[in-house]
Short mmCIF file of C-alpha atoms in Angstrom, two decimals:
data_model
loop_
_atom_site.label_atom_id
_atom_site.label_comp_id
_atom_site.label_asym_id
_atom_site.label_seq_id
_atom_site.Cartn_x
_atom_site.Cartn_y
_atom_site.Cartn_z
CA MET A 1 68.66 -17.62 72.31
CA HIS A 2 68.55 -16.05 75.77
CA ASP A 3 65.16 -17.62 76.43
CA LEU A 4 66.61 -21.12 75.93
CA ILE A 5 70.30 -21.10 76.71
CA ARG A 6 71.47 -20.21 80.19
CA PRO A 7 74.84 -18.69 81.14
CA LEU A 8 76.19 -22.14 82.03
CA VAL A 9 75.93 -25.08 79.63
CA VAL A 10 76.77 -28.66 80.56
CA ALA A 11 78.50 -29.90 77.43
CA PRO A 12 77.52 -32.97 75.43
CA MET A 13 80.02 -35.72 76.25
CA ALA A 14 79.76 -38.68 73.92
CA GLY A 15 80.76 -42.15 75.01
CA GLY A 16 78.81 -42.31 78.25
CA PRO A 17 79.20 -39.26 80.53
CA SER A 18 76.17 -37.40 79.17
CA THR A 19 72.99 -39.03 80.44
CA PRO A 20 69.35 -37.96 80.67
CA ALA A 21 69.84 -37.77 84.44
CA LEU A 22 72.74 -35.34 84.01
CA VAL A 23 70.77 -33.18 81.58
CA THR A 24 67.68 -33.15 83.80
CA ALA A 25 69.71 -32.26 86.87
CA ALA A 26 71.53 -29.50 85.00
CA THR A 27 68.23 -27.98 83.88
CA ALA A 28 66.81 -28.14 87.39
CA ALA A 29 69.94 -26.43 88.73
CA GLY A 30 69.65 -23.49 86.32
CA ALA A 31 72.05 -24.61 83.59
CA THR A 32 71.42 -25.93 80.07
CA GLY A 33 72.23 -29.59 79.52
CA PHE A 34 73.02 -31.35 76.24
CA LEU A 35 72.55 -34.97 75.25
CA ALA A 36 75.26 -36.47 73.05
CA ALA A 37 74.06 -38.38 69.98
CA GLY A 38 77.57 -39.33 68.86
CA TYR A 39 78.32 -43.09 68.67
CA LYS A 40 74.71 -43.97 69.56
CA SER A 41 72.13 -45.81 67.48
CA PRO A 42 68.95 -43.89 66.58
CA PRO A 43 66.83 -46.00 68.99
CA ALA A 44 69.25 -45.17 71.82
CA VAL A 45 69.06 -41.47 70.98
CA GLU A 46 65.27 -41.61 70.86
CA ALA A 47 65.13 -43.29 74.26
CA GLU A 48 67.16 -40.44 75.73
CA LEU A 49 65.00 -37.81 74.03
CA ARG A 50 61.95 -39.40 75.63
CA ALA A 51 63.59 -39.12 79.04
CA VAL A 52 64.30 -35.37 79.10
CA GLY A 53 62.37 -32.14 78.78
CA GLY A 54 62.60 -28.40 79.20
CA ALA A 55 65.31 -26.25 77.64
CA TYR A 56 67.79 -28.94 76.69
CA GLY A 57 70.00 -29.66 73.69
CA LEU A 58 71.18 -32.50 71.47
CA ASN A 59 74.61 -32.66 69.84
CA ILE A 60 75.04 -34.42 66.49
CA PHE A 61 78.28 -35.30 64.67
CA VAL A 62 78.49 -34.12 61.06
CA PRO A 63 79.89 -36.91 58.84
CA GLY A 64 83.16 -36.24 57.04
CA PRO A 65 84.87 -37.76 54.01
CA PRO A 66 85.74 -41.48 54.00
CA ALA A 67 89.01 -42.42 55.65
CA ASP A 68 92.15 -43.50 53.79
CA GLY A 69 91.83 -47.28 53.88
CA ARG A 70 95.55 -47.92 53.51
CA ALA A 71 96.44 -45.70 56.45
CA VAL A 72 93.79 -47.27 58.67
CA GLU A 73 94.89 -50.79 57.63
CA ARG A 74 98.48 -49.96 58.61
CA TYR A 75 97.22 -48.78 61.98
CA ARG A 76 95.19 -51.97 62.32
CA GLU A 77 98.42 -53.97 62.06
CA LEU A 78 100.08 -51.80 64.71
CA LEU A 79 97.17 -52.47 67.06
CA ARG A 80 97.47 -56.27 66.96
CA PRO A 81 99.45 -56.40 70.24
CA GLU A 82 96.59 -54.51 71.93
CA ALA A 83 94.04 -56.98 70.60
CA GLU A 84 96.16 -59.81 71.96
CA ARG A 85 96.61 -58.04 75.29
CA TYR A 86 92.85 -57.81 75.81
CA GLY A 87 91.87 -61.02 74.03
CA VAL A 88 89.73 -59.44 71.32
CA GLU A 89 89.49 -59.57 67.53
CA LEU A 90 90.13 -56.46 65.50
CA PRO A 91 87.10 -55.75 63.28
CA ALA A 92 87.09 -55.36 59.51
CA LEU A 93 87.55 -51.78 58.36
CA ARG A 94 84.48 -49.52 58.18
CA LEU A 95 85.59 -46.62 56.02
CA ASP A 96 82.34 -44.84 55.16
CA ASP A 97 80.01 -44.33 58.11
CA ASP A 98 77.72 -41.34 58.63
CA ASP A 99 76.87 -42.17 62.29
CA HIS A 100 73.17 -42.30 61.28
CA PHE A 101 73.27 -38.55 60.63
CA PRO A 102 69.98 -38.26 58.67
CA GLU A 103 68.08 -40.37 61.19
CA LYS A 104 69.37 -38.32 64.13
CA VAL A 105 68.38 -35.07 62.43
CA GLU A 106 64.92 -36.52 61.80
CA LEU A 107 64.63 -37.44 65.48
CA ALA A 108 65.57 -33.89 66.49
CA ILE A 109 62.87 -32.56 64.17
CA ALA A 110 60.26 -35.07 65.34
CA TYR A 111 60.88 -34.31 69.01
CA GLY A 112 61.20 -30.55 68.52
CA VAL A 113 64.52 -30.51 70.37
CA PRO A 114 64.94 -26.92 71.64
CA LEU A 115 68.68 -26.69 70.93
CA VAL A 116 70.56 -28.74 68.33
CA SER A 117 74.33 -28.38 68.05
CA PHE A 118 76.65 -29.80 65.41
CA THR A 119 80.29 -30.84 65.68
CA PHE A 120 82.94 -31.97 63.15
CA GLY A 121 81.62 -29.80 60.34
CA VAL A 122 78.88 -27.64 58.92
CA PRO A 123 75.53 -29.25 58.08
CA GLU A 124 73.79 -28.33 54.84
CA ARG A 125 71.57 -25.27 54.90
CA ALA A 126 68.54 -27.48 54.24
CA VAL A 127 69.23 -29.35 57.49
CA VAL A 128 69.52 -26.11 59.45
CA THR A 129 66.33 -24.74 57.90
CA ALA A 130 64.37 -27.93 58.59
CA LEU A 131 65.36 -27.87 62.24
CA GLN A 132 64.50 -24.21 62.59
CA ARG A 133 61.09 -24.78 61.04
CA ALA A 134 60.50 -27.50 63.64
CA GLY A 135 61.23 -24.99 66.39
CA SER A 136 64.87 -25.81 67.13
CA ARG A 137 67.64 -23.27 67.57
CA VAL A 138 70.75 -24.45 65.73
CA LEU A 139 74.33 -24.07 66.99
CA ILE A 140 77.49 -25.01 65.09
CA THR A 141 80.79 -25.65 66.85
CA VAL A 142 83.86 -23.96 65.36
CA THR A 143 87.52 -23.58 66.25
CA SER A 144 88.64 -20.73 63.98
CA ALA A 145 87.48 -17.65 62.08
CA GLY A 146 87.46 -19.60 58.81
CA GLU A 147 85.24 -22.30 60.24
CA ALA A 148 82.96 -19.63 61.69
CA ALA A 149 82.54 -18.00 58.29
CA ARG A 150 81.57 -21.31 56.70
CA ALA A 151 79.15 -22.01 59.53
CA LEU A 152 77.49 -18.62 59.30
CA ALA A 153 76.81 -19.22 55.60
CA VAL A 154 74.14 -21.82 56.46
CA GLY A 155 72.21 -19.57 58.83
CA PRO A 156 72.64 -21.00 62.36
CA ASP A 157 71.18 -19.27 65.40
CA ALA A 158 74.48 -19.34 67.31
CA LEU A 159 78.06 -20.55 67.22
CA ILE A 160 80.05 -22.46 69.82
CA ALA A 161 83.64 -21.21 69.94
CA GLN A 162 85.68 -24.19 71.10
CA GLY A 163 89.17 -23.54 72.41
CA GLY A 164 92.09 -25.94 72.36
CA PRO A 165 91.88 -26.81 76.08
CA ALA A 166 88.46 -28.47 75.59
CA GLY A 167 88.20 -32.12 76.49
CA GLY A 168 87.09 -34.79 74.06
CA HIS A 169 86.91 -34.31 70.32
CA SER A 170 87.87 -31.05 68.75
CA ALA A 171 85.38 -29.60 66.28
CA THR A 172 88.21 -28.79 63.90
CA THR A 173 87.69 -29.46 60.22
CA SER A 174 91.48 -29.49 59.72
CA PRO A 175 92.49 -32.49 61.82
CA ALA A 176 95.96 -32.85 60.31
CA GLY A 177 97.18 -29.55 61.68
CA PHE A 178 95.26 -29.34 64.94
CA THR A 179 97.45 -29.00 68.04
CA GLY A 180 95.02 -27.63 70.61
CA ASP A 181 97.21 -24.64 71.41
CA THR A 182 94.64 -21.88 70.83
CA THR A 183 92.99 -20.61 74.01
CA THR A 184 89.24 -20.29 74.34
CA LEU A 185 89.52 -16.52 74.71
CA GLU A 186 91.48 -16.39 71.44
CA VAL A 187 88.91 -18.48 69.59
CA LEU A 188 86.06 -16.42 71.05
CA ALA A 189 87.72 -13.21 69.85
CA ALA A 190 88.28 -14.67 66.39
CA VAL A 191 84.71 -15.84 65.81
CA LYS A 192 82.70 -12.91 67.10
CA ALA A 193 79.75 -12.70 64.75
CA GLU A 194 76.27 -11.34 64.22
CA VAL A 195 74.86 -14.32 66.10
CA PRO A 196 75.39 -15.20 69.78
CA VAL A 197 78.53 -17.15 70.60
CA VAL A 198 78.91 -19.77 73.33
CA ALA A 199 82.47 -20.22 74.62
CA ALA A 200 83.79 -23.73 75.38
CA GLY A 201 87.06 -25.24 76.53
CA GLY A 202 89.18 -25.41 79.66
CA VAL A 203 86.55 -23.91 81.96
CA ALA A 204 87.26 -25.05 85.52
CA THR A 205 86.05 -22.28 87.87
CA ALA A 206 83.39 -19.61 88.23
CA ALA A 207 86.12 -17.07 87.49
CA ASP A 208 86.72 -18.75 84.12
CA VAL A 209 83.00 -18.51 83.36
CA GLU A 210 82.91 -14.83 84.33
CA ARG A 211 85.97 -14.06 82.22
CA LEU A 212 84.43 -15.55 79.07
CA LEU A 213 81.05 -13.90 79.64
CA ALA A 214 82.83 -10.56 80.09
CA ALA A 215 84.65 -11.19 76.78
CA GLY A 216 81.35 -11.40 74.92
CA ALA A 217 80.14 -14.98 75.20
CA VAL A 218 76.39 -15.37 75.68
CA ALA A 219 77.04 -18.58 77.64
CA VAL A 220 79.91 -20.82 78.69
CA GLN A 221 79.99 -24.56 78.05
CA CYS A 222 81.69 -26.89 80.54
CA GLY A 223 82.20 -30.63 80.24
CA THR A 224 85.18 -31.88 82.23
CA ALA A 225 83.87 -30.20 85.38
CA PHE A 226 80.94 -32.65 85.28
CA LEU A 227 82.79 -35.89 84.56
CA LEU A 228 82.65 -36.87 88.24
CA ALA A 229 79.05 -35.75 88.79
CA ASP A 230 76.82 -38.28 90.49
CA GLU A 231 74.47 -38.25 87.49
CA ALA A 232 77.18 -38.61 84.84
CA GLY A 233 77.71 -41.94 83.08
CA THR A 234 81.50 -41.69 83.23
CA ARG A 235 83.10 -45.13 83.27
CA PRO A 236 84.27 -46.38 86.68
CA ALA A 237 87.82 -46.82 85.37
CA GLN A 238 88.03 -43.14 84.47
CA ARG A 239 86.50 -42.02 87.76
CA GLU A 240 89.06 -44.08 89.66
CA PHE A 241 91.91 -42.82 87.46
CA MET A 242 90.98 -39.21 88.23
CA LEU A 243 90.06 -39.63 91.89
CA ALA A 244 93.23 -41.61 92.66
CA GLY A 245 95.40 -38.82 91.31
CA ARG A 246 96.78 -40.94 88.46
CA ALA A 247 95.93 -38.24 85.91
CA THR A 248 99.02 -36.11 85.36
CA ALA A 249 98.41 -34.35 82.02
CA THR A 250 96.25 -34.23 78.92
CA VAL A 251 97.31 -34.79 75.33
CA VAL A 252 95.69 -34.20 71.97
CA THR A 253 95.51 -37.58 70.27
CA ARG A 254 94.00 -39.35 67.26
CA ALA A 255 94.91 -42.74 68.73
CA PHE A 256 91.39 -43.79 69.73
CA THR A 257 89.14 -42.41 66.99
CA GLY A 258 91.18 -40.94 64.16
CA HIS A 259 90.15 -37.37 65.01
CA PRO A 260 92.01 -35.01 67.36
CA ALA A 261 90.66 -35.25 70.89
CA ARG A 262 92.01 -34.16 74.25
CA ALA A 263 92.38 -37.02 76.71
CA LEU A 264 94.16 -37.81 79.94
CA ARG A 265 97.57 -39.20 79.15
CA ASN A 266 97.84 -42.98 79.58
CA ARG A 267 99.75 -45.93 78.16
CA PHE A 268 97.65 -46.03 74.98
CA THR A 269 98.18 -42.34 74.17
CA ASP A 270 101.90 -42.65 74.86
CA THR A 271 102.18 -45.64 72.52
CA TYR A 272 99.95 -44.67 69.60
CA THR A 273 99.49 -40.88 69.41
CA ALA A 274 102.49 -40.41 67.10
CA VAL A 275 101.40 -43.12 64.65
CA ALA A 276 97.61 -42.85 64.57
CA PRO A 277 96.14 -41.77 61.21
CA ILE A 278 93.35 -39.32 60.45
CA GLY A 279 90.19 -41.29 59.90
CA TYR A 280 87.10 -40.78 62.02
CA PRO A 281 85.02 -42.88 62.53
CA ALA A 282 87.00 -45.74 60.93
CA VAL A 283 89.62 -45.65 63.70
CA HIS A 284 86.87 -45.34 66.31
CA HIS A 285 85.33 -48.61 65.09
CA LEU A 286 88.77 -50.25 64.88
CA THR A 287 89.68 -49.52 68.50
CA ALA A 288 86.18 -50.07 69.95
CA PRO A 289 86.72 -53.74 70.98
CA ILE A 290 90.02 -52.85 72.66
CA ARG A 291 88.45 -50.00 74.60
CA ALA A 292 85.45 -52.09 75.60
CA ALA A 293 87.66 -54.90 76.90
CA ALA A 294 89.89 -52.47 78.76
CA ALA A 295 86.86 -50.84 80.37
CA GLN A 296 85.51 -54.25 81.35
CA ALA A 297 88.85 -55.01 82.98
CA ALA A 298 88.87 -51.58 84.69
CA ASP A 299 92.16 -50.87 82.89
CA ALA A 300 92.29 -47.11 82.41
CA ASP A 301 95.46 -47.42 80.34
CA GLY A 302 93.53 -48.89 77.42
CA ILE A 303 90.56 -46.53 77.19
CA ASN A 304 89.92 -43.02 75.94
CA LEU A 305 89.87 -40.85 79.04
CA TRP A 306 88.39 -37.72 77.45
CA ALA A 307 89.08 -34.67 79.61
CA GLY A 308 90.02 -31.03 79.20
CA ALA A 309 93.00 -29.11 80.44
CA GLY A 310 91.14 -28.15 83.63
CA PHE A 311 90.76 -31.75 84.77
CA ARG A 312 92.48 -31.13 88.11
CA SER A 313 89.53 -28.98 89.19
CA ALA A 314 86.94 -31.70 88.59
CA ARG A 315 85.09 -32.70 91.75
CA SER A 316 82.64 -35.39 92.76
CA GLY A 317 79.15 -34.38 93.82
CA THR A 318 75.67 -33.74 92.60
CA THR A 319 75.19 -31.89 89.35
CA ALA A 320 73.33 -29.20 91.29
CA ALA A 321 76.34 -28.63 93.55
CA LEU A 322 78.75 -28.53 90.61
CA VAL A 323 76.53 -26.08 88.71
CA ALA A 324 76.39 -23.83 91.77
CA ARG A 325 80.17 -23.96 92.04
CA LEU A 326 80.60 -22.71 88.45
CA MET A 327 77.85 -20.12 88.31
CA PRO A 328 79.01 -16.49 87.98
CA GLY A 329 79.43 -15.00 91.42
CA SER A 330 80.30 -18.29 93.10
CA GLN A 331 83.13 -18.08 95.60
CA SER A 332 84.14 -21.75 95.33
#
């Protein structure tokens, strides 16, 4: 793994922030960048794969069981005022969606993606083996010792130990009980294994990176620190929300997608976090028109502002400058 993955990893951030430009800049600056396949169509993923090179990665969501249709339908009714607010129609329920998982795995194999990581679950051993035969190193994201044991059973090359402070979706396979209270150091200690472990979650400074490397991580993954990078595709409404100092806290919420994710607190999280059901990606599809309309209107109170607990340390600038700021030994 050491020949491919560098001490600093720019995390995959689905929904826009991760771009080929961000990944390319991260690689050039001495970090490892990941594309995010989540939410994207296979042609969109392929276009991004064509645009990058070097020691990069691709993150793929593992499909879960179908959502409870009754719970999602109840939530649909609760969301009607939001649809009216933004002048959109709520879509019919989509309860069984695999996010084009087989096609995305085939693309990773066809393009010989150097690093392929999985989130939301453990892929079948046959998937892991096929990727490894194509030359990929496989990483599986986990949040507990139990998840790590299940992941190790399919023979990955490394694990990603994701702590509760991480921004965006948690990799937890127990969404009902996830609270995001476990620190990254605690998760790293719990999942130490015979394979290398990358630590992720709440990393805001070079000191944080050094602390996790000293605790045994082979690399440290950072996402929120790059949300304001020049090369990131972060939506203008989120950039403005963060730069204007409107962000006051993060919350773990299922309100936008049906799976626990850490986001900046806004009107939508305040209104719907307590009532949102488990049900990814059915809830994701349900809220998509609302979020798109809110983004179009530059209304940050109606969109998913994914960010980790270290959001206050996020800075604008080039990816190269932000990588340098987080590298071990940096004084900034």
